[in-house]
Coordinates of C-alpha atoms in Angstrom, one line a residue:
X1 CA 11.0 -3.2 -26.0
X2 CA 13.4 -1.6 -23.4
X3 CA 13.2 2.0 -22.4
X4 CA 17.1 2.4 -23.3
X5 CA 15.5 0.8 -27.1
X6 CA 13.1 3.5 -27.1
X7 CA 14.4 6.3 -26.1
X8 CA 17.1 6.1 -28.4
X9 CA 15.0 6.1 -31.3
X10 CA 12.8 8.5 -30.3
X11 CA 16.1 10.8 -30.2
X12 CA 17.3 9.5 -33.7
X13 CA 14.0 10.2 -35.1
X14 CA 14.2 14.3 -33.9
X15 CA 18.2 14.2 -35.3
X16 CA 17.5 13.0 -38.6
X17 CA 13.9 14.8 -38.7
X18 CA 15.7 18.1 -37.6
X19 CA 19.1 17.8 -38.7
X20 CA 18.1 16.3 -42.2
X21 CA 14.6 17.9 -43.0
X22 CA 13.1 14.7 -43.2
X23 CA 9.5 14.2 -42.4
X24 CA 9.3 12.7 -38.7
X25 CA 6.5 10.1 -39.4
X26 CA 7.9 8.9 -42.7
X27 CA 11.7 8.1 -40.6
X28 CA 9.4 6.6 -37.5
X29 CA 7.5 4.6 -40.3
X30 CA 10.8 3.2 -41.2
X31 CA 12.3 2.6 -38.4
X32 CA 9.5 1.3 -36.7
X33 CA 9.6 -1.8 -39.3
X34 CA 13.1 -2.7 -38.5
X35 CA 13.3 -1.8 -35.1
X36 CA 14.1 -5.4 -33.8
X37 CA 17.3 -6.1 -36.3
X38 CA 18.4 -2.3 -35.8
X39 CA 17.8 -1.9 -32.3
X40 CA 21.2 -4.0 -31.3
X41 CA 23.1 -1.9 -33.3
X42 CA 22.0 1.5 -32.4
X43 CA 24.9 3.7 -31.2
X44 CA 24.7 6.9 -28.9
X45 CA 23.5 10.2 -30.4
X46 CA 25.4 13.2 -29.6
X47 CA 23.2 16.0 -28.4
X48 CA 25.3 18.9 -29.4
X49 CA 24.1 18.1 -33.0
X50 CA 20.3 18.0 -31.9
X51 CA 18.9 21.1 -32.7
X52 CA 16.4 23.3 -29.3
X53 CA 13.4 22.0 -29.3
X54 CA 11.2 25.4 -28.7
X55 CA 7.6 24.4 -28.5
X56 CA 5.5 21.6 -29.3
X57 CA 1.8 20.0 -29.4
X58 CA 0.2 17.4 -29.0
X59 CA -3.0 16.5 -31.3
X60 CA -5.8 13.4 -31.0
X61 CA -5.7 12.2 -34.5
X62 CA -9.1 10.8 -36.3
X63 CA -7.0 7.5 -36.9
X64 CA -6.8 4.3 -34.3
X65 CA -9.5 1.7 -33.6
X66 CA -12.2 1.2 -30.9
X67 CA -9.6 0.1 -28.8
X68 CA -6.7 2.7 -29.5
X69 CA -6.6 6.2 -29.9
X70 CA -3.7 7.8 -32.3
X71 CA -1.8 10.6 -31.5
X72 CA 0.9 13.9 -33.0
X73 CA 3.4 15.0 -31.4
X74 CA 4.8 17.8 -33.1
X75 CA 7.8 19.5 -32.1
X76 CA 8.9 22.9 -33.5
X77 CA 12.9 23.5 -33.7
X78 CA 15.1 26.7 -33.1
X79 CA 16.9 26.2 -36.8
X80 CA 13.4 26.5 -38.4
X81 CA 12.7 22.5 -38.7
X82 CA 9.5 20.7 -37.6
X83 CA 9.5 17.2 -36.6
X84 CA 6.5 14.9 -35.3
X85 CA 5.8 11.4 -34.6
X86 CA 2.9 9.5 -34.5
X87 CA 1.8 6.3 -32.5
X88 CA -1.3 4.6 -30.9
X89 CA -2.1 4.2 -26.9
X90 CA -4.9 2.5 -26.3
X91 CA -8.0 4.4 -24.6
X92 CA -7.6 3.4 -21.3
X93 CA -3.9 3.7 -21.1
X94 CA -2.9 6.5 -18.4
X95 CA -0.6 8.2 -20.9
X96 CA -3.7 9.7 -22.5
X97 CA -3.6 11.9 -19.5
X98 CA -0.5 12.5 -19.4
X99 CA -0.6 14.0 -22.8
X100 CA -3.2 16.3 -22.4
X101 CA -1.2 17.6 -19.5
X102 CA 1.6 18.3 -21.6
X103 CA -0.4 20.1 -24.3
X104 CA -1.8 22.3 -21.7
X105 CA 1.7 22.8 -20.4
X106 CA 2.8 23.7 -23.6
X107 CA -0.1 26.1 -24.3
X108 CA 0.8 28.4 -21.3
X109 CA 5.0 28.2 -22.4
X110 CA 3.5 29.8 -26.2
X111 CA 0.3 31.4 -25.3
X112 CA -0.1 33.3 -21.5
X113 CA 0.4 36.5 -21.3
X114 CA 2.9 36.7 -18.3
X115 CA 4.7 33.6 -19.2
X116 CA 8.0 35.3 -18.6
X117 CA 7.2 35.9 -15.0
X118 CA 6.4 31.5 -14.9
X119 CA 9.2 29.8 -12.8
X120 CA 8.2 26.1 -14.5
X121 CA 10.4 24.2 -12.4
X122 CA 8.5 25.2 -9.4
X123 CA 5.5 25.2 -11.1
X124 CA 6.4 21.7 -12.2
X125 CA 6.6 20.8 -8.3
X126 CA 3.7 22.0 -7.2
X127 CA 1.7 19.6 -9.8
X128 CA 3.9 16.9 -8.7
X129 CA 3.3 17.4 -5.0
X130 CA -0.6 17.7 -5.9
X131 CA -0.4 14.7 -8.0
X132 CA 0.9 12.5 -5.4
X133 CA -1.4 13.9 -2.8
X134 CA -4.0 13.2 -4.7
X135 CA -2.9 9.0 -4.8
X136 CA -4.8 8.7 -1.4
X137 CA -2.1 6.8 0.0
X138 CA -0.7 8.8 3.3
X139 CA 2.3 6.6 2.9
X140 CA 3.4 8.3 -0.6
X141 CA 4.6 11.4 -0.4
X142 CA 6.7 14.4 -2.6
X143 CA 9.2 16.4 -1.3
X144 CA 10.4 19.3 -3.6
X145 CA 12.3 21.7 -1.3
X146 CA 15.8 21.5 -0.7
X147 CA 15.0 21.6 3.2
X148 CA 12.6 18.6 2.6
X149 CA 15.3 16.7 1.0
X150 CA 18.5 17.2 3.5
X151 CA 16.0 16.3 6.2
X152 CA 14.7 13.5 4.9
X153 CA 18.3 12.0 4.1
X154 CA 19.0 12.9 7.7
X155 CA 15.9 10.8 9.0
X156 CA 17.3 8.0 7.1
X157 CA 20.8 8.4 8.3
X158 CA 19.6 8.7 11.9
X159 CA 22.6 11.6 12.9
X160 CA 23.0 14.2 15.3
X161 CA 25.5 15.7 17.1
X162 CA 27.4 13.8 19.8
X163 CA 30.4 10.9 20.7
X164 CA 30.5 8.5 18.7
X165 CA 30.5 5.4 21.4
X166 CA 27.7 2.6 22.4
X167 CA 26.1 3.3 26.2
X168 CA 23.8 1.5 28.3
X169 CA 23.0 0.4 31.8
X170 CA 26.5 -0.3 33.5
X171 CA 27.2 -3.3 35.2
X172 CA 26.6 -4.8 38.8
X173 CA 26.5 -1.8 41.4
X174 CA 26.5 0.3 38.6
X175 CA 23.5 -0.5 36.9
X176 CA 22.0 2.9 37.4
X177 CA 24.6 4.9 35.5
X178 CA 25.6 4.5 31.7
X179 CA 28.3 2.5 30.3
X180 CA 30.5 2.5 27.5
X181 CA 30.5 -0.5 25.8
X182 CA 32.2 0.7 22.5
X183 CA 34.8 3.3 21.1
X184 CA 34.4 4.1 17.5
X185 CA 37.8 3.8 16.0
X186 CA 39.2 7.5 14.9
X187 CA 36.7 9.0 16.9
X188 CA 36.2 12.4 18.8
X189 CA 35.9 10.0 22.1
X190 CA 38.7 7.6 21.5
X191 CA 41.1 10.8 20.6
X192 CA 40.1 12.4 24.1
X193 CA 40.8 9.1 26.1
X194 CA 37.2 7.7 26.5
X195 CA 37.6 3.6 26.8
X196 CA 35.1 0.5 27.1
X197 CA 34.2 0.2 30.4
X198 CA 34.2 3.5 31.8
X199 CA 31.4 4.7 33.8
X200 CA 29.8 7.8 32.7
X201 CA 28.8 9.9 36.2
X202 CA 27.5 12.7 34.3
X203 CA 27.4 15.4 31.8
X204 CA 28.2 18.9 32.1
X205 CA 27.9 18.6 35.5
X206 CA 24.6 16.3 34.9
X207 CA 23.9 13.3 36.7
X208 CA 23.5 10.2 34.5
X209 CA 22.2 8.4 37.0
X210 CA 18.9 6.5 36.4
X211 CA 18.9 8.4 33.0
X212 CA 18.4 6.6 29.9
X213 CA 20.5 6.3 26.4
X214 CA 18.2 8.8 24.8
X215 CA 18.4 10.9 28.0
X216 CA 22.0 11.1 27.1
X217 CA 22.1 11.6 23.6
X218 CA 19.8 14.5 24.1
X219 CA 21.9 16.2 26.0
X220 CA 24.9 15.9 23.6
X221 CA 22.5 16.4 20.4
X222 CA 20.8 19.7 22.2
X223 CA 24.4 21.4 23.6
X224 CA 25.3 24.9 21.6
X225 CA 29.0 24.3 22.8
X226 CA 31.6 21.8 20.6
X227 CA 32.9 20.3 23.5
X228 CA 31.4 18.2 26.3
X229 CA 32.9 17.5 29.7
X230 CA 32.4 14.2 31.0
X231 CA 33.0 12.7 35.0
X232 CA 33.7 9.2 34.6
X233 CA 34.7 5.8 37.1
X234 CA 37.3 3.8 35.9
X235 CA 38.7 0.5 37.0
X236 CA 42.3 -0.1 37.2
X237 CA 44.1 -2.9 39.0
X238 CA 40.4 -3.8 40.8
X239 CA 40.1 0.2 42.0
X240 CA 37.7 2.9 40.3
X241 CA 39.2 5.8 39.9
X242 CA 37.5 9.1 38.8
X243 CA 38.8 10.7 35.6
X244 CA 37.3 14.3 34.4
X245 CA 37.3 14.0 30.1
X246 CA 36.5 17.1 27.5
X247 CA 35.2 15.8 24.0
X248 CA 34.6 17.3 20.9
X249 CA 31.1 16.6 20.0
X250 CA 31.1 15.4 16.2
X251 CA 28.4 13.7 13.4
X252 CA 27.2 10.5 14.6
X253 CA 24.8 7.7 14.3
X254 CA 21.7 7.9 17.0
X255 CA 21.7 5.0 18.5
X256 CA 18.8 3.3 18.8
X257 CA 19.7 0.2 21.1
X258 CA 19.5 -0.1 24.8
X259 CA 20.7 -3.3 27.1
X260 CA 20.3 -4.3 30.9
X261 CA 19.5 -7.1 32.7
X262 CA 16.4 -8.2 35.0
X263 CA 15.4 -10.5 37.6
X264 CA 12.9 -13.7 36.8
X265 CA 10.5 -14.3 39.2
X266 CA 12.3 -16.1 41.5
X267 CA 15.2 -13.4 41.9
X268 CA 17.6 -14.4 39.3
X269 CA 19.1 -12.0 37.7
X270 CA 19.7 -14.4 34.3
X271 CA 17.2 -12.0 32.4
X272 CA 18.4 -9.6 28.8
X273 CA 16.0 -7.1 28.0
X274 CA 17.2 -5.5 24.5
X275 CA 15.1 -2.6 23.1
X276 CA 15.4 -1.2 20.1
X277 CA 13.4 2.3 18.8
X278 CA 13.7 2.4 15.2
X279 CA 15.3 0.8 11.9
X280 CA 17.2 3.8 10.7
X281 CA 21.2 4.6 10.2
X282 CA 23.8 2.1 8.7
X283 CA 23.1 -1.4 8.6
X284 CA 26.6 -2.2 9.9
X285 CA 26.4 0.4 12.8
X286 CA 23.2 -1.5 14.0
X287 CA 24.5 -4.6 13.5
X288 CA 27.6 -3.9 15.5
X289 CA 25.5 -2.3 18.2
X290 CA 23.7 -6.0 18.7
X291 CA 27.4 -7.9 18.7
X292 CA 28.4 -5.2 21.5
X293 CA 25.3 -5.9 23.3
X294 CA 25.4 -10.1 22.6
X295 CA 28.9 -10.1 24.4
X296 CA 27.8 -7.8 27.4
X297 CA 24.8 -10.0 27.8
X298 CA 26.2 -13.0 27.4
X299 CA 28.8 -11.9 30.5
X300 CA 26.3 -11.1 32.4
X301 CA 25.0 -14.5 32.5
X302 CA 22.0 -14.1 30.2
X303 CA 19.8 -17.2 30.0
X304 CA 16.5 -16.0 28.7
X305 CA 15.9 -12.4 26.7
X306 CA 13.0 -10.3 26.3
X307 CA 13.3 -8.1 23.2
X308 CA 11.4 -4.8 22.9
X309 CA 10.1 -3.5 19.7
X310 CA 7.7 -1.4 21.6
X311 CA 7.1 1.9 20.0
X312 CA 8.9 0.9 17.3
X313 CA 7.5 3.1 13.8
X314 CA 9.3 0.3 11.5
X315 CA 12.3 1.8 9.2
X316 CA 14.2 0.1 6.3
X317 CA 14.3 -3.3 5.4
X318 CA 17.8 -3.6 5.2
X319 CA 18.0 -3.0 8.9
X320 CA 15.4 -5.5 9.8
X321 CA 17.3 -7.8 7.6
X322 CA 20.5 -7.2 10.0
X323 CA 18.5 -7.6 13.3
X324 CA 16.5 -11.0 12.2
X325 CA 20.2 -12.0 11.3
X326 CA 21.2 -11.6 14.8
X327 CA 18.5 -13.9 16.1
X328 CA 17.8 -16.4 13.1
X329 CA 21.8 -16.7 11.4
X330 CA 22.4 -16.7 7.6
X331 CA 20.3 -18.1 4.8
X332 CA 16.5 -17.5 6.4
X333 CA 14.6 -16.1 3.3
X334 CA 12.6 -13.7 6.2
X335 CA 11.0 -11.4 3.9
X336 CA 9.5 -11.6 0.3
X337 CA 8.2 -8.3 -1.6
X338 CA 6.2 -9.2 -4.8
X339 CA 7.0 -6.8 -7.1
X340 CA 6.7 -6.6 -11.0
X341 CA 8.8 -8.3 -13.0
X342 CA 9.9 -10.5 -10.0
X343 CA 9.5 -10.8 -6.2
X344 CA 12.3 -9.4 -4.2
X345 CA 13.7 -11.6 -1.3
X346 CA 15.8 -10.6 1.9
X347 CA 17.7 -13.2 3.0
X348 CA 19.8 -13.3 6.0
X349 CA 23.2 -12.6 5.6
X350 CA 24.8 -12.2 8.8
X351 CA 25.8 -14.9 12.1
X352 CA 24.0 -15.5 14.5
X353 CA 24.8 -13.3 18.0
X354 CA 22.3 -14.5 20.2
X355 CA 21.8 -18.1 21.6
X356 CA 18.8 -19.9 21.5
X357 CA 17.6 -18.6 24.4
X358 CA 13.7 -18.4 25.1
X359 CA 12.7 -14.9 23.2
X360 CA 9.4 -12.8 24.7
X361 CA 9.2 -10.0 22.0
X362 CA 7.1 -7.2 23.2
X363 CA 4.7 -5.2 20.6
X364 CA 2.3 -2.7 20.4
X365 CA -0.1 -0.9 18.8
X366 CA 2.9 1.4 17.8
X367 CA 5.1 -1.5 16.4
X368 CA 4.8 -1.3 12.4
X369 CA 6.3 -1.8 9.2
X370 CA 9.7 -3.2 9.1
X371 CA 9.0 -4.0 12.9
X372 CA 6.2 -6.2 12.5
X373 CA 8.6 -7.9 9.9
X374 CA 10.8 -8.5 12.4
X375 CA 8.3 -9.7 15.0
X376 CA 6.2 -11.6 12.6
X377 CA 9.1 -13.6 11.4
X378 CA 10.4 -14.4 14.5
X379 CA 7.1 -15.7 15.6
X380 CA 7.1 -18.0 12.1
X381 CA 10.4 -19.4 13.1
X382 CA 9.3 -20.3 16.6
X383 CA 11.7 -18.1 17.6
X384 CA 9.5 -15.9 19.6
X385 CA 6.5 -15.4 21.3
X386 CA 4.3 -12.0 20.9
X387 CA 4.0 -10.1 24.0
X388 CA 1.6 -7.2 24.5
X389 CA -0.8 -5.2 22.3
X390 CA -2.2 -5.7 18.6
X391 CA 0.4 -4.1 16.5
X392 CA -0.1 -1.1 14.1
X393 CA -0.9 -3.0 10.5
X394 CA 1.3 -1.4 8.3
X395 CA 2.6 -4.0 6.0
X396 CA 3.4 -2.0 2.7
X397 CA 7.2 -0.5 1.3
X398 CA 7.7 2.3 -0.2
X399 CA 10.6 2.9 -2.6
X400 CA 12.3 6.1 -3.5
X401 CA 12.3 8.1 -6.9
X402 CA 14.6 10.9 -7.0
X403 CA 14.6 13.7 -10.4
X404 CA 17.4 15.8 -8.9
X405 CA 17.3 19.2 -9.0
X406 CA 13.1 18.7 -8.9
X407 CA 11.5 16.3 -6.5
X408 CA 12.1 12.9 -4.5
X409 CA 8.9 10.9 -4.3
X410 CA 8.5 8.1 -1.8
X411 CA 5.9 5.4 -3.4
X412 CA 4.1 2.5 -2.2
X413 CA 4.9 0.0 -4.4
X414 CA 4.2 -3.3 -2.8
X415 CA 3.1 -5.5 0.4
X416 CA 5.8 -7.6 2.1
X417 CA 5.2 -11.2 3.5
X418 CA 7.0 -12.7 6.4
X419 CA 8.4 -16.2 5.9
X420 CA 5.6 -17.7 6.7
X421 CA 3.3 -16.2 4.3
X422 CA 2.1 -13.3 6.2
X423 CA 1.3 -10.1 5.6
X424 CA 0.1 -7.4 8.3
X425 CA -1.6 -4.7 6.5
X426 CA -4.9 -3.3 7.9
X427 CA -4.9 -6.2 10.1
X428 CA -1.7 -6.7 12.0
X429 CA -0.3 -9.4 14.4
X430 CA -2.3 -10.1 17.3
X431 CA 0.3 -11.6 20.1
X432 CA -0.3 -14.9 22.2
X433 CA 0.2 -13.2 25.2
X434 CA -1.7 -10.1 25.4
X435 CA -1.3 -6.9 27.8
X436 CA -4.7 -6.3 29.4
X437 CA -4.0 -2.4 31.2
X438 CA -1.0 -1.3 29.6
X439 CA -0.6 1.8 31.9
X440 CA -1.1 -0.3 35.3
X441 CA 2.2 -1.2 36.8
X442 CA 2.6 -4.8 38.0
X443 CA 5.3 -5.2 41.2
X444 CA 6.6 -1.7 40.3
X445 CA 7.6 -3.0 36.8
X446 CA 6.6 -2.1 33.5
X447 CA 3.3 -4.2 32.5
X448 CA 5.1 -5.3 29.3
X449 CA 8.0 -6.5 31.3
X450 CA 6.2 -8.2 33.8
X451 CA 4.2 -10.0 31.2
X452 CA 7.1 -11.1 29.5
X453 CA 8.4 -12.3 32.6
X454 CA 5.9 -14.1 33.5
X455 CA 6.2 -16.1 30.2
X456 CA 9.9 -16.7 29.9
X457 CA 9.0 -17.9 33.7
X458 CA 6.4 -20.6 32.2
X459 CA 8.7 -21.9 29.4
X460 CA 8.3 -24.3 27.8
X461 CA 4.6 -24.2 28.4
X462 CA 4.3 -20.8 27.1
X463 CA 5.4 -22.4 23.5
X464 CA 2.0 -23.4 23.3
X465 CA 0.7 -19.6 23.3
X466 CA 2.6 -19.0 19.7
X467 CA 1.1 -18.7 16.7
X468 CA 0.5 -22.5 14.8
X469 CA 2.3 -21.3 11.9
X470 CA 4.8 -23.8 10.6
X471 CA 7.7 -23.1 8.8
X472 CA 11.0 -24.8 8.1
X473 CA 14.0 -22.2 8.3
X474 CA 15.8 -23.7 5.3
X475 CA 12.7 -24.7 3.3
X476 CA 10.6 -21.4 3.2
X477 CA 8.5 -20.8 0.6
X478 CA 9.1 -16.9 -1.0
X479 CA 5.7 -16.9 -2.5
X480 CA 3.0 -14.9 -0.7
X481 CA 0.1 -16.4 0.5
X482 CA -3.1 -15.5 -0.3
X483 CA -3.9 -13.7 2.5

């Protein structure tokens, strides 16, 4: 029976038990018995003709079986009336609990002495929050403060304060500065005159060179002033010329994707190297981010691609979903969640931006959750090779449950399994090329870099260092291994 079902009996049961004097148990009897032909045919019950329920209690009866233990509930109304039901749980159900919480509740509400003085909503919160702590899961967690809960929504949205445009490395001989590579359309930066293609030389009289996106967004997201004064280069008719531009800093969406280019081994620059920090913020902001960086690197003569994830904490799913779009194209069932009644699957549902270019994906033990979804699927496509550390093992999702007004609860509800049947938790994914001394620097570079260098270098042979999981994009299996 559905909880809509029973809820609106247990609500016709107090109206005709209050409302008409009848004995509850008698009506609950009765319409217990033909619950099933009745049930289609129950209508809403207005609440304006339910009488307050003041105080009620909750009693063990000496009924039931070995197996189930029966149970009052009796409720007393303001107009006078008195109104139980009865019904069975069985011993082990967690209900039983429940219960004898609520009778204790209602025992301070009738019976302790400074019960006036009780604020029960925050009361209310406090067991919640202990409740939940006590769960033993440091992924589930209760946030009853209003504080808690803007932040939180914050987190997810990824905003701060800033322009609302796509930067990264510029191009040619000005690699070392930031770019624009996109305008949002209404924005603060396109009203001031700020255009794809400029060349941002600094920030409040700030040097952007050699500084990175985050660098950058700092500087606008930290600023006590509304307005930001930017020197930029821009080409006209084959000449840069310098142009001096005041923003209004607004909202935005962080952005969490960075682009340049590298040299192989022999000197060619035909290298993309695309990082990205986190899966928060809009699923369409991220995914336009990656079409903005696909056409700047496809310009700049891309060939092979070595795609970060390094320090990546995971995010939402929805967000990996975009990115393994971007690499794999629509219709890849990436992810499977099994979940009661059903499993939940993500399925691609965006084009492809990237070619199939040779793919190093660099982890470590920092990559988790919804990237190690991303990384371990790419590796079951034979889409990628792992470079770098053992990643973090974090291969759980929690969902949210909001009571507005009282508390938001983030619970872990189920383990998630790449397309091949995998599932990282406590264990995660060990990469075929591994980083020995991650803090020694290898021809000035990055170790990661240089390691994923090295085996874009060595493809095809490097093929062989991916995992032997097999897996055919348009056959995959949504059920879970065993693992």
């Amino acid at each position: 029976m559905n909880k809509q079902v029973l809820l609106a009996v247990f609500l016709l049961v107090f109206t005709c038990g209050c409302v008409f004097g009848m004995p509850g148990t008698m009506f609950l009897d009765s319409a217990y018995q033909s619950i099933k032909t009745t049930a289609a045919n129950l209508k809403p019950i207005s609440f304006s003709a339910t009488p307050l329920v003041t105080s009620f209690s909750i009693e063990k009866t000496v009924a039931g079986t070995s197996s189930a233990t029966g149970w009052i509930i009796a409720a007393n109304c303001a107009n006078g009336k008195k109104v139980s039901i009865i019904f069975d749980t069985p011993t082990s159900s967690p209900i039983i609990p429940l219960l004898r919480l609520a009778e204790t509740w209602s025992d301070i509400s009738q019976h302790y002495l400074y019960r006036d003085k009780v604020n029960f909503v925050n009361l209310a919160k406090a067991a919640m929050s202990t409740i939940v702590s006590k769960l033993g899961d440091q992924y589930s967690r209760c946030l009853t403060t209003e504080t808690e809960i803007k932040q939180d929504d914050s987190n997810n949205l990824a905003t701060q304060k800033g322009l609302n445009i796509v930067v990264s490395g510029g191009p040619d001989e000005w690699e070392n500065c930031l770019a624009v590579y996109d305008v949002g359309d209404n924005s603060s930066a396109s009203k001031s005159g700020i255009a794809t293609g400029d060349i941002i030389i600094d920030v409040n009289g700030t040097s952007t060179y050699v500084k990175s996106i985050w660098d950058f967004a700092r500087s606008l997201s930290s600023s006590k002033a509304e307005t930001v004064t930017l020197n930029i280069i821009r080409k006209v008719e084959n000449k840069y010329i310098p142009i001096r531009i005041v923003a209004k800093l607004e909202p935005v969406e962080a952005q969490q994707i960075t682009w340049w280019m590298e040299k192989d081994n022999i000197g060619d620059k035909n290298i993309a190297y695309l990082h990205l920090s986190v899966f928060h913020g809009s699923e369409s902001r991220v995914y336009k981010t990656l079409e903005v960086a696909a056409r700047a690197l496809k310009r700049a003569g891309a060939e092979k691609m070595i795609f970060s994830l390094k320090g990546n904490g995971g995010g939402y799913l929805v967000i990996a979903n975009a990115v393994l779009s971007a690499f794999l194209g629509p219709g890849v069932k990436c992810v499977s969640l099994p979940t009661s009644p059903s499993t939940r699957v993500f399925t691609t549902n965006r084009a492809k931006l990237f070619e199939d270019w040779p793919v190093a994906c660099i982890v470590d033990e920092y990559t988790a959750s919804a990237a190690e979804i991303v990384s371990g699927c790419l590796r079951d496509a034979h889409r990628a090779i792992l470079v770098g550390k053992k990643t973090f093992g974090k291969g759980i999702a929690q969902d949210e449950f909001d009571i507005p007004g009282y508390w938001r609860i983030w619970m872990t509800c189920t383990k998630y399994f790449t397309l091949g049947g995998h599932c990282p938790q406590g264990l995660g994914w060990i990469p075929g090329v591994l980083v020995g001394n991650p803090s020694q620097r290898i021809d000035g570079r990055d170790p990661f870099i240089a390691k994923a260098i090295e085996v874009l270098s060595d493809w095809p042979e490097s093929m062989d260092d991916m995992s032997s999981t097999t897996s055919v994009l348009s056959t995959v299996s949504t059920t879970p291994s065993s693992k």
